[in-house]
Structures are given as structure tokens and as C-alpha cells.
Coordinates of C-alpha atoms in Angstrom, one line a residue:
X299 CA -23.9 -14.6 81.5
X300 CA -27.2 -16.6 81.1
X301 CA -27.3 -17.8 77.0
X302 CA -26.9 -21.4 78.0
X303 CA -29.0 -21.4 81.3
X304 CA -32.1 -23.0 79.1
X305 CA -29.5 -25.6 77.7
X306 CA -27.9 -26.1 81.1
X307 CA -31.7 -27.3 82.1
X308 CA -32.4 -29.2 79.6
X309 CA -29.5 -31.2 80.1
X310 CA -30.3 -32.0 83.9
X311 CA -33.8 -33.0 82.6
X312 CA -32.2 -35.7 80.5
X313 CA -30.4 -36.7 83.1
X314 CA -33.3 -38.0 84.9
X315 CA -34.1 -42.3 85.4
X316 CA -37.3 -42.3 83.0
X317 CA -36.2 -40.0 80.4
X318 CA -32.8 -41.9 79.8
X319 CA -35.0 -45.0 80.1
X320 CA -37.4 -43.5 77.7
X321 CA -34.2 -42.5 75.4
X322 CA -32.8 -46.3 75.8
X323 CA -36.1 -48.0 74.4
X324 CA -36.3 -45.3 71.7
X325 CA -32.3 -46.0 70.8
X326 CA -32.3 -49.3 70.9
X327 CA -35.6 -50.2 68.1
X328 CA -33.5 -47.8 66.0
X329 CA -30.4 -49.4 66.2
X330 CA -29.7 -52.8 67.5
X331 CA -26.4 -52.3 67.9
X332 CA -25.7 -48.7 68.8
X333 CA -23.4 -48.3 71.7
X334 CA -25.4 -45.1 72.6
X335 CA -28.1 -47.3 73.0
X336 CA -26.1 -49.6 75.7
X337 CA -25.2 -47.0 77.0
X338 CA -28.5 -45.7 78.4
X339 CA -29.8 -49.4 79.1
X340 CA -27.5 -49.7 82.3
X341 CA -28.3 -52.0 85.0
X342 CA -29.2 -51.8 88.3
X343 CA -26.4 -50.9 89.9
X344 CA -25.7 -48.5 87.3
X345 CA -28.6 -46.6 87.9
X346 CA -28.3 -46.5 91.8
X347 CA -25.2 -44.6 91.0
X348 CA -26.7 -42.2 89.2
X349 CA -29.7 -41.9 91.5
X350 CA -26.5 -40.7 93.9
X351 CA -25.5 -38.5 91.3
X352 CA -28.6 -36.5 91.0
X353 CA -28.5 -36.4 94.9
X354 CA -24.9 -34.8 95.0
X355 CA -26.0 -32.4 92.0
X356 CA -29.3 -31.3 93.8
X357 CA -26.6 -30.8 97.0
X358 CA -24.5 -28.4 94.7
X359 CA -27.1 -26.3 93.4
X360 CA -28.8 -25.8 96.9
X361 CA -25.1 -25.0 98.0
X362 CA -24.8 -22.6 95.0
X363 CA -28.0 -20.6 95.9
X364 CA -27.4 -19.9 99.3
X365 CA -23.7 -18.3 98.0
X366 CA -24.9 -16.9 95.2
X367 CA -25.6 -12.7 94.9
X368 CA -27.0 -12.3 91.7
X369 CA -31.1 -12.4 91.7
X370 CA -31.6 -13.6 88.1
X371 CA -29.1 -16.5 88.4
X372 CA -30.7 -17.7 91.4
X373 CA -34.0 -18.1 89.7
X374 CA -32.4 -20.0 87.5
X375 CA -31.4 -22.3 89.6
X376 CA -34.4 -22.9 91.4
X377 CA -35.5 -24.0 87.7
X378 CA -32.5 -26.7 87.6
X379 CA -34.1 -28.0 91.0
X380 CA -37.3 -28.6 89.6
X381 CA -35.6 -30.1 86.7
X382 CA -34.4 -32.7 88.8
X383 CA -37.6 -32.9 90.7
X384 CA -36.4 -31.5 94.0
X385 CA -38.7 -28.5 95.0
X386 CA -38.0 -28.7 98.6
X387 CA -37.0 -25.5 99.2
X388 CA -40.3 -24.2 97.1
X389 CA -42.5 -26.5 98.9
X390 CA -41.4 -25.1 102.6
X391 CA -42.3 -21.3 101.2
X392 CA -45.1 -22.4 99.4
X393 CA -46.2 -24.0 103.1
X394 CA -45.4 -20.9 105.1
X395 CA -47.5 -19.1 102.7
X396 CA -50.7 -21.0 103.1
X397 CA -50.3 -20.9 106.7
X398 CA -49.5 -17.4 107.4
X399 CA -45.9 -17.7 109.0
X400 CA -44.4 -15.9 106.3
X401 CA -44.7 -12.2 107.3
X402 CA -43.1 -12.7 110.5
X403 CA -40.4 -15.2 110.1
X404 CA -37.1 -14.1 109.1
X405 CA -35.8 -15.2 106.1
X406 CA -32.2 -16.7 104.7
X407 CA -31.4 -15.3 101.3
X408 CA -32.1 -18.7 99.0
X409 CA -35.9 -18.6 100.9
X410 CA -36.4 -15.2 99.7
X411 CA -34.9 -16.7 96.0
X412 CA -37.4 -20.2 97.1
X413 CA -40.4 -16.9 97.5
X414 CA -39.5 -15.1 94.3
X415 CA -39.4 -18.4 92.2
X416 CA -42.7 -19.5 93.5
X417 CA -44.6 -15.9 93.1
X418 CA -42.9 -15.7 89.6
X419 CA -44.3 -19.2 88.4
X420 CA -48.2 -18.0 89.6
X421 CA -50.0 -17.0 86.5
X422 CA -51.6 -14.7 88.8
X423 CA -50.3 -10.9 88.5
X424 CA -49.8 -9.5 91.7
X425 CA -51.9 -6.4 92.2
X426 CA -48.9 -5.0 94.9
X427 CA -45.5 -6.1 95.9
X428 CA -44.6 -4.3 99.2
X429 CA -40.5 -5.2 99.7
X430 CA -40.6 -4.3 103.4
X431 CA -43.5 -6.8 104.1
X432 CA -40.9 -9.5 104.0
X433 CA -38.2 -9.9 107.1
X434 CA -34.7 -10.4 105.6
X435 CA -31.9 -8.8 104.9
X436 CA -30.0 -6.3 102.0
X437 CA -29.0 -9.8 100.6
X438 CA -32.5 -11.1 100.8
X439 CA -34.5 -8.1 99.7
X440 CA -32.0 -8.2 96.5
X441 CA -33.3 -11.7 96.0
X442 CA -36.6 -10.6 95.8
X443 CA -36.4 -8.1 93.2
X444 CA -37.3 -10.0 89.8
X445 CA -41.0 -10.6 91.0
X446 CA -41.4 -6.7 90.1
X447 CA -41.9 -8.9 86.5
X448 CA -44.7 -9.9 87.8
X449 CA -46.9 -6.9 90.0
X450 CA -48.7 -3.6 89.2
X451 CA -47.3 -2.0 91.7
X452 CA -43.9 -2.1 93.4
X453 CA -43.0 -0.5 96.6
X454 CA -39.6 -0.9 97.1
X455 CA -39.0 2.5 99.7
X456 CA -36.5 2.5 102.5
X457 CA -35.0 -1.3 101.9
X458 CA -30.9 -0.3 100.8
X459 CA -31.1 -1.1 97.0
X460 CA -27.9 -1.3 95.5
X461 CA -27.1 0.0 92.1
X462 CA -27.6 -3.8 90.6
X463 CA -30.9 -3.6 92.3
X464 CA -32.2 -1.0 89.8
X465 CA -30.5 -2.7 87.0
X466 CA -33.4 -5.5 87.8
X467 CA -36.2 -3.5 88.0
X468 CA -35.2 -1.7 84.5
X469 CA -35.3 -5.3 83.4
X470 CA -38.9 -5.5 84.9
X471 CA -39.9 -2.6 82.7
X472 CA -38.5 -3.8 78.9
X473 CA -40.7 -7.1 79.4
X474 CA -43.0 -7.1 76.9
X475 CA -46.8 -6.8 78.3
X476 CA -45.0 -5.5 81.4
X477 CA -48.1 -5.2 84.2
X478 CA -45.7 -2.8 86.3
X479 CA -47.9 0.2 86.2
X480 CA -46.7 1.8 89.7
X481 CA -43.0 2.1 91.4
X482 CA -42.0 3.4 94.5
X483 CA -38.3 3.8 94.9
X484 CA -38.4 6.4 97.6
X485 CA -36.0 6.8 100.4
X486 CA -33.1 4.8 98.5
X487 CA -29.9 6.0 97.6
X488 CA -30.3 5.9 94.1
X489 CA -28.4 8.6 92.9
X490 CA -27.0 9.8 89.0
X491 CA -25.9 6.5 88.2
X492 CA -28.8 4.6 89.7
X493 CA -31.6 6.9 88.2
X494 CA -29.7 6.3 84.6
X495 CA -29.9 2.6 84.8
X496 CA -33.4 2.9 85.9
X497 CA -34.2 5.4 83.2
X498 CA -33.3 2.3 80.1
X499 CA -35.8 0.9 81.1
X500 CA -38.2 3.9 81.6
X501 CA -37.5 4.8 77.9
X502 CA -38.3 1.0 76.4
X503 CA -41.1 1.1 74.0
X504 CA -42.5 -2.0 76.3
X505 CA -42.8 0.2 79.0
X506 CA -46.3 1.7 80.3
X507 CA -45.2 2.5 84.0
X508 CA -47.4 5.4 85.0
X509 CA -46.5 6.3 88.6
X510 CA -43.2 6.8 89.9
X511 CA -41.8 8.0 93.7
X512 CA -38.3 9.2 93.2
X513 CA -38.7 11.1 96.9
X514 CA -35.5 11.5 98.9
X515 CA -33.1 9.9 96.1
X516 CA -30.1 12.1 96.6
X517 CA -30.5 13.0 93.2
X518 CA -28.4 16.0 92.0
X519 CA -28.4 18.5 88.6
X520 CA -27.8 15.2 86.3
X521 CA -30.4 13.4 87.8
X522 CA -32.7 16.0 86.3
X523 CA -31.3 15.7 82.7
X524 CA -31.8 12.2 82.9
X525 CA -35.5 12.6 83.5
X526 CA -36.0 14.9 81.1
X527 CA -34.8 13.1 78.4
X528 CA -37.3 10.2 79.8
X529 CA -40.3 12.7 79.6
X530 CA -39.5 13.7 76.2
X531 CA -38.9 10.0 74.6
X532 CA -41.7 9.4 72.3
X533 CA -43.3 6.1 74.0
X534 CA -43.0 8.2 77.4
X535 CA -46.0 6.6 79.9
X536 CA -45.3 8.5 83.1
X537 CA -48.7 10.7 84.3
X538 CA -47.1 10.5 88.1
X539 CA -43.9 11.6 89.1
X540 CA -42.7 12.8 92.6
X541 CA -38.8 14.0 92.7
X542 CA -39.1 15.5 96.6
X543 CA -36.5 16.3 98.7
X544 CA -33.9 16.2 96.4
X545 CA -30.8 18.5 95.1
X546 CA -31.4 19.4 91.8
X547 CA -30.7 23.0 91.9
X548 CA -32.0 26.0 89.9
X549 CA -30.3 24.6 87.2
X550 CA -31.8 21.0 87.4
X551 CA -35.2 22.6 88.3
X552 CA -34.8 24.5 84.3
X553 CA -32.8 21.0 82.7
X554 CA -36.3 19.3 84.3
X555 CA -38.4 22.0 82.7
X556 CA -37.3 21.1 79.0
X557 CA -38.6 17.8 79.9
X558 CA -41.9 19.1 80.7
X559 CA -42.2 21.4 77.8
X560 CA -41.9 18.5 75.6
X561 CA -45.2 17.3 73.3
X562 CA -44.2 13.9 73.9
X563 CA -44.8 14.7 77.7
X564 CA -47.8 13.2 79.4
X565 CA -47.1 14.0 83.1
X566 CA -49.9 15.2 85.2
X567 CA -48.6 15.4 88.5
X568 CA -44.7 16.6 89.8
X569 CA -44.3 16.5 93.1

């Protein structure tokens, strides 16, 4: 579930040449005799096996991101890579940015997770993150989903999100100092269960989104009590909101209303 994916790196960092060298000469003016000691001085031999090691490790994890489906666990192991110094992956995005390549080529699911990693590491905040600028599949587009951590506005319309896809950007909007300030999830089957999910992160005191397109969401009667319970949470940011071409009903249209009516309400704009 994640708790030991910082300890899981810092392992694989220690299991680096220099650092168990490092950890050898440290050992061994402590304690002579210490068999932990002998056992990071190895000899040469030794330490060619290990260098083989690393290799077959860096082979699994590669292996494991191109099978893996969750977007979060991904990024995680892209950090276990550069833990073990291997940013190969990183280094052919980062390339393919600098030369321009990258809105036309299609790309495999772990270089979409290779893309996210590197535009997650920037200290730069992204003023927009368009979804659809990138060529790739459901799978890919999925993999791409945690740099709405680091944008001001996310435009994720028409691309299939999945109902884990919204649990991700929820995520985004709980960060503290969150820069997500605009969202556009139209033209996605988000539906109830997807607006709910969404709407966690919508009510986090962290949160400070502003503008949100909800058009074409095939969202129903509940939908609209969800929202409204969003408008009326104390800490609620939204000034933008467009719920078009949806199904809400005379009866949503009135559970929406009690949203509005709230003091705690700051929307401006319902389209």
C-alpha cells in the first residue's frame, strides 16, 4: 500500500558499490573485528557479483513498470531506478522533450510513467497540463495523471478516465500548497461514484481549486447532492462551475440550489 516505499529506496541506495564501500571503512575503524565489517569489505569478485545483481534488479523494476496499472506505484519506481543510478528510461523522455518528438510519437505506458516522473521532479509548476496533447493510450493517459500535483490547470476532457483516475486527482487537491487552481473533467464518464471520489478532495481544507468543467458527466439527481454539500463546506474555493448537459432533474436542479443558497458559497458562475 505504499508505507515502506521510502524504506524500500533507501535500501536499494545502500545497496550501491560506494555506499557499502563507504559503510566498510566506517565499520571497520569502529570495530576491528566486526563480522559486519567483513562483510561489506568483499573482494573483487565479490563485488562483480553484485554489480550483476544491481543489473538483474534494475531489469525487474523496468519489467515491473511496464506491467504495472497503478500511477502512484509507478512513480515510485521510477525513484528505485534512480536509486540505483539507472535513469535510462528518464533520460530518453527527457531527450524527446528537448527535441520536440514528444507530441507526436506514440507512447508505451512506462514512457508516459518515464514523462510524469520527470515533469513531477521540475521545481517548475506547470502553468497547464493538457492530457490529450500526449499520444497513448487509456493505460498511458492513467499514467500521466499524478503530474495534476504539479499544474494550475488540468485539462483532462474526452481521454476515458476510470473511476481510480479521479481517485488521483482528489489526491492532487489534498496536497498541501496545492497550485491546481483549474480542472477540466468534461466529456468523461464520471458519474455518482466518480463525482464523490472527486468531491474528498474538493472539500480538503488544502484545497483552493477555483474552476471546474463537470460538462457531459452523465451525472444524475445524486450527483447534485454531492455538489452541494461541496458548495456549502466551509473552506469551499470554487468561483467556476459548469455542470452542462447533464441529468440532474428538477429535483437535482432544487438539491443543487441548497448548495447555492449556502453563506459558505462563493460560486460566481454555473453553467
Amino acid at each position: 500500500n505504499g508505507h515502506l516505499d521510502l524504506f524500500l529506496r533507501f535500501l536499494l541506495g545502500l545497496s550501491l558499490d560506494p555506499i557499502q564501500t563507504l559503510l566498510g571503512g566506517l565499520l571497520t575503524q569502529t570495530h576491528k573485528a566486526n563480522p559486519i565489517a567483513t562483510f561489506f569489505q568483499r573482494p573483487q569478485a565479490q563485488t562483480e557479483s553484485r554489480s550483476k545483481s544491481i543489473k538483474k534488479t534494475v531489469q525487474y523494476i523496468k519489467e515491473k513498470i511496464r506491467k504495472e496499472s497503478s500511477a502512484e506505484r509507478t512513480i515510485n519506481l521510477f525513484h528505485c531506478l534512480n536509486e540505483l543510478n539507472d535513469n535510462s528510461l528518464v533520460e530518453e523522455i527527457q531527450n524527446s522533450l528537448r527535441s520536440g518528438k514528444l507530441s507526436g510519437k506514440m507512447l508505451e505506458p512506462e514512457q508516459c510513467s518515464a514523462l510524469a516522473f520527470v515533469l513531477l521532479m521540475s521545481e517548475e509548476i506547470l502553468d497547464e497540463f493538457d492530457l490529450k496533447t500526449y499520444n497513448t493510450s487509456a493505460a498511458g493517459y492513467q499514467r500521466l495523471l499524478p503530474v495534476t500535483r504539479n499544474c494550475k490547470k488540468a485539462i483532462l476532457n474526452s481521454c476515458d478516465l476510470t473511476e481510480k483516475s479521479y481517485d488521483i486527482v482528489a489526491s492532487a487537491l489534498q496536497l498541501s500548497n496545492s497550485p491546481l487552481r483549474e480542472l477540466d473533467l468534461s466529456y468523461n464518464n464520471l458519474g455518482d461514484s466518480g463525482l464523490k471520489l472527486l468531491c474528498a478532495g474538493l472539500m480538503s481544507p488544502n484545497c483552493e481549486l477555483q474552476r471546474l468543467g463537470l460538462n457531459s458527466c452523465d451525472l444524475t439527481e445524486k450527483s447534485c447532492d454531492i455538489v452541494a454539500s461541496a458548495l456549502q463546506s466551509s473552506n469551499s474555493p470554487l468561483r467556476d462551475l459548469d455542470l452542462s448537459y447533464n441529468n440532474p432533474g428538477d429535483s437535482g436542479v432544487k438539491l443543487l440550489c441548497a448548495g447555492l443558497m449556502s453563506p459558505n458559497c462563493k460560486l460566481q458562475r454555473l453553467g
